[in-house]
GROMACS .gro file of C-alpha atoms in nm:
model
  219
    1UNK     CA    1   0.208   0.027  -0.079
    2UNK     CA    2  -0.129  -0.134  -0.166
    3UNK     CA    3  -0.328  -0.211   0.164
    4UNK     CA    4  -0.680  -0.385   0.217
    5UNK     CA    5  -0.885  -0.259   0.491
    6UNK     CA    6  -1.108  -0.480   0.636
    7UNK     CA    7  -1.342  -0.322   0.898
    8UNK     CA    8  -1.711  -0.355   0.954
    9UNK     CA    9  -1.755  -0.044   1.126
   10UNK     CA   10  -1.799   0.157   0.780
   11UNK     CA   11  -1.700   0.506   0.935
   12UNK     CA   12  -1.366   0.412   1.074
   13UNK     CA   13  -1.294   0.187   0.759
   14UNK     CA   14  -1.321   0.506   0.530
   15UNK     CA   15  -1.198   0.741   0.757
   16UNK     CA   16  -0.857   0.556   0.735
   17UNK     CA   17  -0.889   0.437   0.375
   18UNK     CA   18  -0.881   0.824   0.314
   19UNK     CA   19  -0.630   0.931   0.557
   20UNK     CA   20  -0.362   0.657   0.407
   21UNK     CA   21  -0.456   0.723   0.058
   22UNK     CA   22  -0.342   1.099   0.148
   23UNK     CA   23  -0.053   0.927   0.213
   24UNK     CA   24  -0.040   0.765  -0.104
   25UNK     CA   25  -0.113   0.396  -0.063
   26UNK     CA   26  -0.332   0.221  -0.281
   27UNK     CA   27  -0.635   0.139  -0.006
   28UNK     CA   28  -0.928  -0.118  -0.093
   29UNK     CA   29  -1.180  -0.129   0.185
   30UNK     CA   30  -1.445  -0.414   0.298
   31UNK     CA   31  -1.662  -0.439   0.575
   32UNK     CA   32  -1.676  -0.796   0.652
   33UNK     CA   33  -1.460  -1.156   0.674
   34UNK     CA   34  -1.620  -1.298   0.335
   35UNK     CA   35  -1.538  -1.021   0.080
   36UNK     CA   36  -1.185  -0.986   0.282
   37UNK     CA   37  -1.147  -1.336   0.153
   38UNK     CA   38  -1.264  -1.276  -0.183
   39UNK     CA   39  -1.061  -0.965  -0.258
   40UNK     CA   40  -0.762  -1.179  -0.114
   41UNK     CA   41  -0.823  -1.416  -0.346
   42UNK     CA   42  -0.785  -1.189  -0.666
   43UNK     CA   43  -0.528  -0.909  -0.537
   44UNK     CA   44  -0.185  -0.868  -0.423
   45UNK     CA   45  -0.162  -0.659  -0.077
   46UNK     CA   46   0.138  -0.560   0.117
   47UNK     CA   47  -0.089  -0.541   0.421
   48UNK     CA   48  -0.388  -0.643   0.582
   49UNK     CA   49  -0.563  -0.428   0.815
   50UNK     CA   50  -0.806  -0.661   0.983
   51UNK     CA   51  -1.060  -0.648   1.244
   52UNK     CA   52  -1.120  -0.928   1.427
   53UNK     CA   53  -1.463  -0.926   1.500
   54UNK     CA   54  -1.631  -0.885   1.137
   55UNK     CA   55  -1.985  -1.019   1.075
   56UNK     CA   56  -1.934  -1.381   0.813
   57UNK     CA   57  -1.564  -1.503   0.775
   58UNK     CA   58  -1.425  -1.340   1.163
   59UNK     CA   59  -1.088  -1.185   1.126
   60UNK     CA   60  -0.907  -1.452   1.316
   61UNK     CA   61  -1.095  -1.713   1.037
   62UNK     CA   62  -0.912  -1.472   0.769
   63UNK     CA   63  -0.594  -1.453   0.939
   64UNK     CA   64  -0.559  -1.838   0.956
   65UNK     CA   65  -0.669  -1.860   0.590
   66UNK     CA   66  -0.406  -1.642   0.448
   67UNK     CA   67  -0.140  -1.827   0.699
   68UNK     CA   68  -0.245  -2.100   0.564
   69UNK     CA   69  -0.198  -2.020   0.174
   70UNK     CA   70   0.118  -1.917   0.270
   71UNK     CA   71   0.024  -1.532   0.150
   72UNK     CA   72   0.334  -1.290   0.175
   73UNK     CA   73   0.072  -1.001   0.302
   74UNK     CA   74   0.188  -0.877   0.619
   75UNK     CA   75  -0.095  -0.874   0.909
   76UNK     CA   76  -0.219  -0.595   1.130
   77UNK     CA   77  -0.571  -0.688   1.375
   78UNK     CA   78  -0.736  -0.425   1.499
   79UNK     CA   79  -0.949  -0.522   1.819
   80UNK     CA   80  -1.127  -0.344   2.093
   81UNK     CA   81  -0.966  -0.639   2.309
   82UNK     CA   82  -0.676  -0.469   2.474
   83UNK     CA   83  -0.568  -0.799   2.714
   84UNK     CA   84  -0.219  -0.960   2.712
   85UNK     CA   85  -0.353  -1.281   2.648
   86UNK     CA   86  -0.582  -1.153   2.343
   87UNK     CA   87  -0.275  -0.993   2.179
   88UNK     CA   88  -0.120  -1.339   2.188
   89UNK     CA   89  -0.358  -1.473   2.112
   90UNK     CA   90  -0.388  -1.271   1.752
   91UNK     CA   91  -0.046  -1.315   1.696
   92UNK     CA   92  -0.053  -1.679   1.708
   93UNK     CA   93  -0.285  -1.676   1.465
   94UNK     CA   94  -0.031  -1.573   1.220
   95UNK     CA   95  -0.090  -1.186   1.251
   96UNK     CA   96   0.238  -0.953   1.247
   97UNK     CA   97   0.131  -0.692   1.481
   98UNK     CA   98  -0.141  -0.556   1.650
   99UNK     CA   99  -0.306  -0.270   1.714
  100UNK     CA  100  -0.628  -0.209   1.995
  101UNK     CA  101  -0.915   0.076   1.947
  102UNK     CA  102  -0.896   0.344   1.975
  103UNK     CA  103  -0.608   0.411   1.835
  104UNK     CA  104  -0.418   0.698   1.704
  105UNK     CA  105  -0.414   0.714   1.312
  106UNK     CA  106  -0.019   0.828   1.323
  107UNK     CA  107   0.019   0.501   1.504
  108UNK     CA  108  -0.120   0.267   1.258
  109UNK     CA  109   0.042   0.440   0.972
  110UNK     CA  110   0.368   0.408   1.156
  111UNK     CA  111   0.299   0.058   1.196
  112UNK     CA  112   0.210  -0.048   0.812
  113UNK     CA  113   0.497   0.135   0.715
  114UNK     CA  114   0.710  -0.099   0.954
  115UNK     CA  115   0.545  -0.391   0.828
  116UNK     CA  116   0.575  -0.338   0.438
  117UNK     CA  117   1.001  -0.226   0.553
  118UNK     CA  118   0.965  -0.635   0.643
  119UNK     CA  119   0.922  -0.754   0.255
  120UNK     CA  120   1.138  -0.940   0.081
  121UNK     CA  121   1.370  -0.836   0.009
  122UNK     CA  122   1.346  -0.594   0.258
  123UNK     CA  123   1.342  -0.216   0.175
  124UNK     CA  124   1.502   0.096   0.351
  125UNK     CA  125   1.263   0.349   0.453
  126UNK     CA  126   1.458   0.617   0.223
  127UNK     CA  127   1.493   0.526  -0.128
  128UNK     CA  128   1.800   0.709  -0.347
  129UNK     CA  129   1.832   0.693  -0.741
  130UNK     CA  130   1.963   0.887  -1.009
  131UNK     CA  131   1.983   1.179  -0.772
  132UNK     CA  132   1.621   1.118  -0.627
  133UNK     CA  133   1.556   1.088  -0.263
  134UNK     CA  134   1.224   0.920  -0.172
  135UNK     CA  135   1.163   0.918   0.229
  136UNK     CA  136   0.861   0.713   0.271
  137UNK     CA  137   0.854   0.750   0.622
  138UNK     CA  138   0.808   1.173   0.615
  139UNK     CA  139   0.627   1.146   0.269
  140UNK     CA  140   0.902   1.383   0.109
  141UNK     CA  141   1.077   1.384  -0.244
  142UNK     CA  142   1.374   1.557  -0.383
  143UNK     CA  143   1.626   1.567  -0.698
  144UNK     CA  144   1.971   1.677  -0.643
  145UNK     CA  145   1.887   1.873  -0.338
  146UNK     CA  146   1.536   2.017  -0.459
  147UNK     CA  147   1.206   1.950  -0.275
  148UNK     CA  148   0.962   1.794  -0.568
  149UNK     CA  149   0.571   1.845  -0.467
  150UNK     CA  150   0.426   1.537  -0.648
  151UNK     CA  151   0.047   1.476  -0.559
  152UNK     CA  152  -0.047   1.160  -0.386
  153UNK     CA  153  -0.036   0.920  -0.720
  154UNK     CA  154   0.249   1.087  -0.865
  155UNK     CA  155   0.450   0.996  -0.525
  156UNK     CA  156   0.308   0.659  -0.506
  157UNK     CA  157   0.433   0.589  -0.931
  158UNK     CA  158   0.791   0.690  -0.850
  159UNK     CA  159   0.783   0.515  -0.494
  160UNK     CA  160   0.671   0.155  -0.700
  161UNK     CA  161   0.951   0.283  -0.981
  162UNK     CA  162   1.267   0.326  -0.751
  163UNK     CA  163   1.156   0.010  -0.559
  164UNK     CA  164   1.198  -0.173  -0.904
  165UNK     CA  165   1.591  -0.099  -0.900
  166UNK     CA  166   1.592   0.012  -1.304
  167UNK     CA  167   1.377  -0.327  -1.377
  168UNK     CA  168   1.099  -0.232  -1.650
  169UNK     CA  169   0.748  -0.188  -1.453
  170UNK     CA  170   0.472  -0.248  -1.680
  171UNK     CA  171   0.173  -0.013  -1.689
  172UNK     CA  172  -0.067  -0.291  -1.543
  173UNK     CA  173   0.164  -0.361  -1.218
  174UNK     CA  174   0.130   0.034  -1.195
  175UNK     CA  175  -0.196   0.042  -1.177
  176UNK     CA  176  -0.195  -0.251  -0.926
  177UNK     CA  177   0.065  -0.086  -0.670
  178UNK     CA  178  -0.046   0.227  -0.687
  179UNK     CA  179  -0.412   0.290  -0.759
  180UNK     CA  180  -0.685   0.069  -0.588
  181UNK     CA  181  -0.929  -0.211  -0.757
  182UNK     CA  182  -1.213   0.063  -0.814
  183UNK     CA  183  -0.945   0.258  -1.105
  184UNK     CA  184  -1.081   0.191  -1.510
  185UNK     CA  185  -0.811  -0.108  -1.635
  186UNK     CA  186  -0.867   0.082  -1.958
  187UNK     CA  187  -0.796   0.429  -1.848
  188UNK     CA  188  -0.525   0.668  -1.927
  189UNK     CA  189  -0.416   0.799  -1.593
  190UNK     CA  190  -0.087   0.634  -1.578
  191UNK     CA  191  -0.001   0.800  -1.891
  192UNK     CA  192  -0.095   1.121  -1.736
  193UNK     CA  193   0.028   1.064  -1.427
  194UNK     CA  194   0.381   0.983  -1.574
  195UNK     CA  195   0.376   1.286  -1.774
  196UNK     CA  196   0.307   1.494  -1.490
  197UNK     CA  197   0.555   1.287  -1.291
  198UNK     CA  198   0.800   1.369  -1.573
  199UNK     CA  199   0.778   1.750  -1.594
  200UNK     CA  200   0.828   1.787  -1.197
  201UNK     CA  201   1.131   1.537  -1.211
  202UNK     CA  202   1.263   1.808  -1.456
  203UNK     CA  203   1.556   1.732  -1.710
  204UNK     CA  204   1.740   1.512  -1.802
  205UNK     CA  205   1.484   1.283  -1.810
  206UNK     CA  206   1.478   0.952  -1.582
  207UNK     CA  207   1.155   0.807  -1.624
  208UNK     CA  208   1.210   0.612  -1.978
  209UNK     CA  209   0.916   0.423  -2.186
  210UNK     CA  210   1.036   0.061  -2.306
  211UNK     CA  211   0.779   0.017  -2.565
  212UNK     CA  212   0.473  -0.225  -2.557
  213UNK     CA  213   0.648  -0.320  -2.266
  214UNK     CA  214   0.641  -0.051  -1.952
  215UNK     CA  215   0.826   0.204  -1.818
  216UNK     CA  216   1.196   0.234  -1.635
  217UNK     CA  217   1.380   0.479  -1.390
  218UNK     CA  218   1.734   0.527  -1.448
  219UNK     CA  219   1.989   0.758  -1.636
   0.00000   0.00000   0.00000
């Protein structure tokens, strides 16, 4: 899942850039309405964390932009305004849920993981392949009945390779689904990512290289 937070208060932002990107998501953070807009303007999210009351572009000015670009990004406004007729309010706007401060960071990770289930086509929270089991939900792997311990990025390449369905995923739309904007274009850690991914997934091998053209899961 690649997620933008955008948050002006910088400690909070980070804070729960880090926590999700424990979680493996792919997390790019800003701290106010006019670089949201920017960063919308060149990447592809899932979902927006957004506050609503960001110094420049507000959040609400954001939300109505993307509603009205017709942007598949799914919505979450964070607000300090816990009222009935504020949460309305931000879901007219064109927002898909809501969440007020404080809140509880299992909470929020509950709800972007209920919003990106809401894609199209929409995707089970448990993904099965080839003998792989991928629960997003509890952050657990296994093949044919054994637990794998993949870090962070190596969870997050097989999570954007199952949800391909044996399609060929090219290295670039790795790097955009699973690392965030501030990764080298140019580096190698896909390569070594999938290598690493490879030895834990054990034999025979699933992950397959189509060359000069990406990489595939399937027997």
């Amino acid at each position: 899942m690649r997620v933008l937070v955008a948050e002006d208060e910088k400690l909070m932002a980070d804070t729960v850039a880090e926590g999700l990107r424990r979680l493996s998501m792919a997390v790019d953070v800003v701290y106010d309405g006019d670089s949201a807009l920017e960063r919308l303007g060149v990447n592809r999210y899932d979902v927006v964390v957004l506050d609503r009351d960001m110094p420049g572009k507000t959040g609400d000015e954001v939300c109505r932009w993307m509603a009205a670009s017709g942007l598949t990004s799914r919505v979450l406004l964070l607000t300090a305004a816990a009222g009935i007729r504020d949460r309305v309010e931000g879901l007219g706007l064109g927002a898909d849920d809501y969440l007020t401060k404080p809140f509880a960071f299992a909470e929020l990770v509950a709800r972007l993981q209920a919003l990106s289930r809401r894609s199209v086509p929409a995707l089970p929270p448990v993904l099965e392949q080839d003998g792989i089991v991928l629960d997003v939900t509890r952050h657990t792997a296994t093949r044919d009945g054994g637990v794998l311990t993949l870090s962070p990025k190596e969870f997050a390449v097989l999570h954007v390779l199952l949800r391909a369905g044996g399609r060929v995923v090219s290295a670039e739309e790795l790097l955009e689904q699973a690392w965030d904007e501030n990764t080298d274009p140019f580096t190698n850690t896909v390569r070594m990512t999938l290598m690493t991914l490879r030895r834990k997934l054990g034999d025979p091998p699933v992950i397959h290289t189509v060359p000069r053209t990406g990489y595939r899961l399937g027997a």
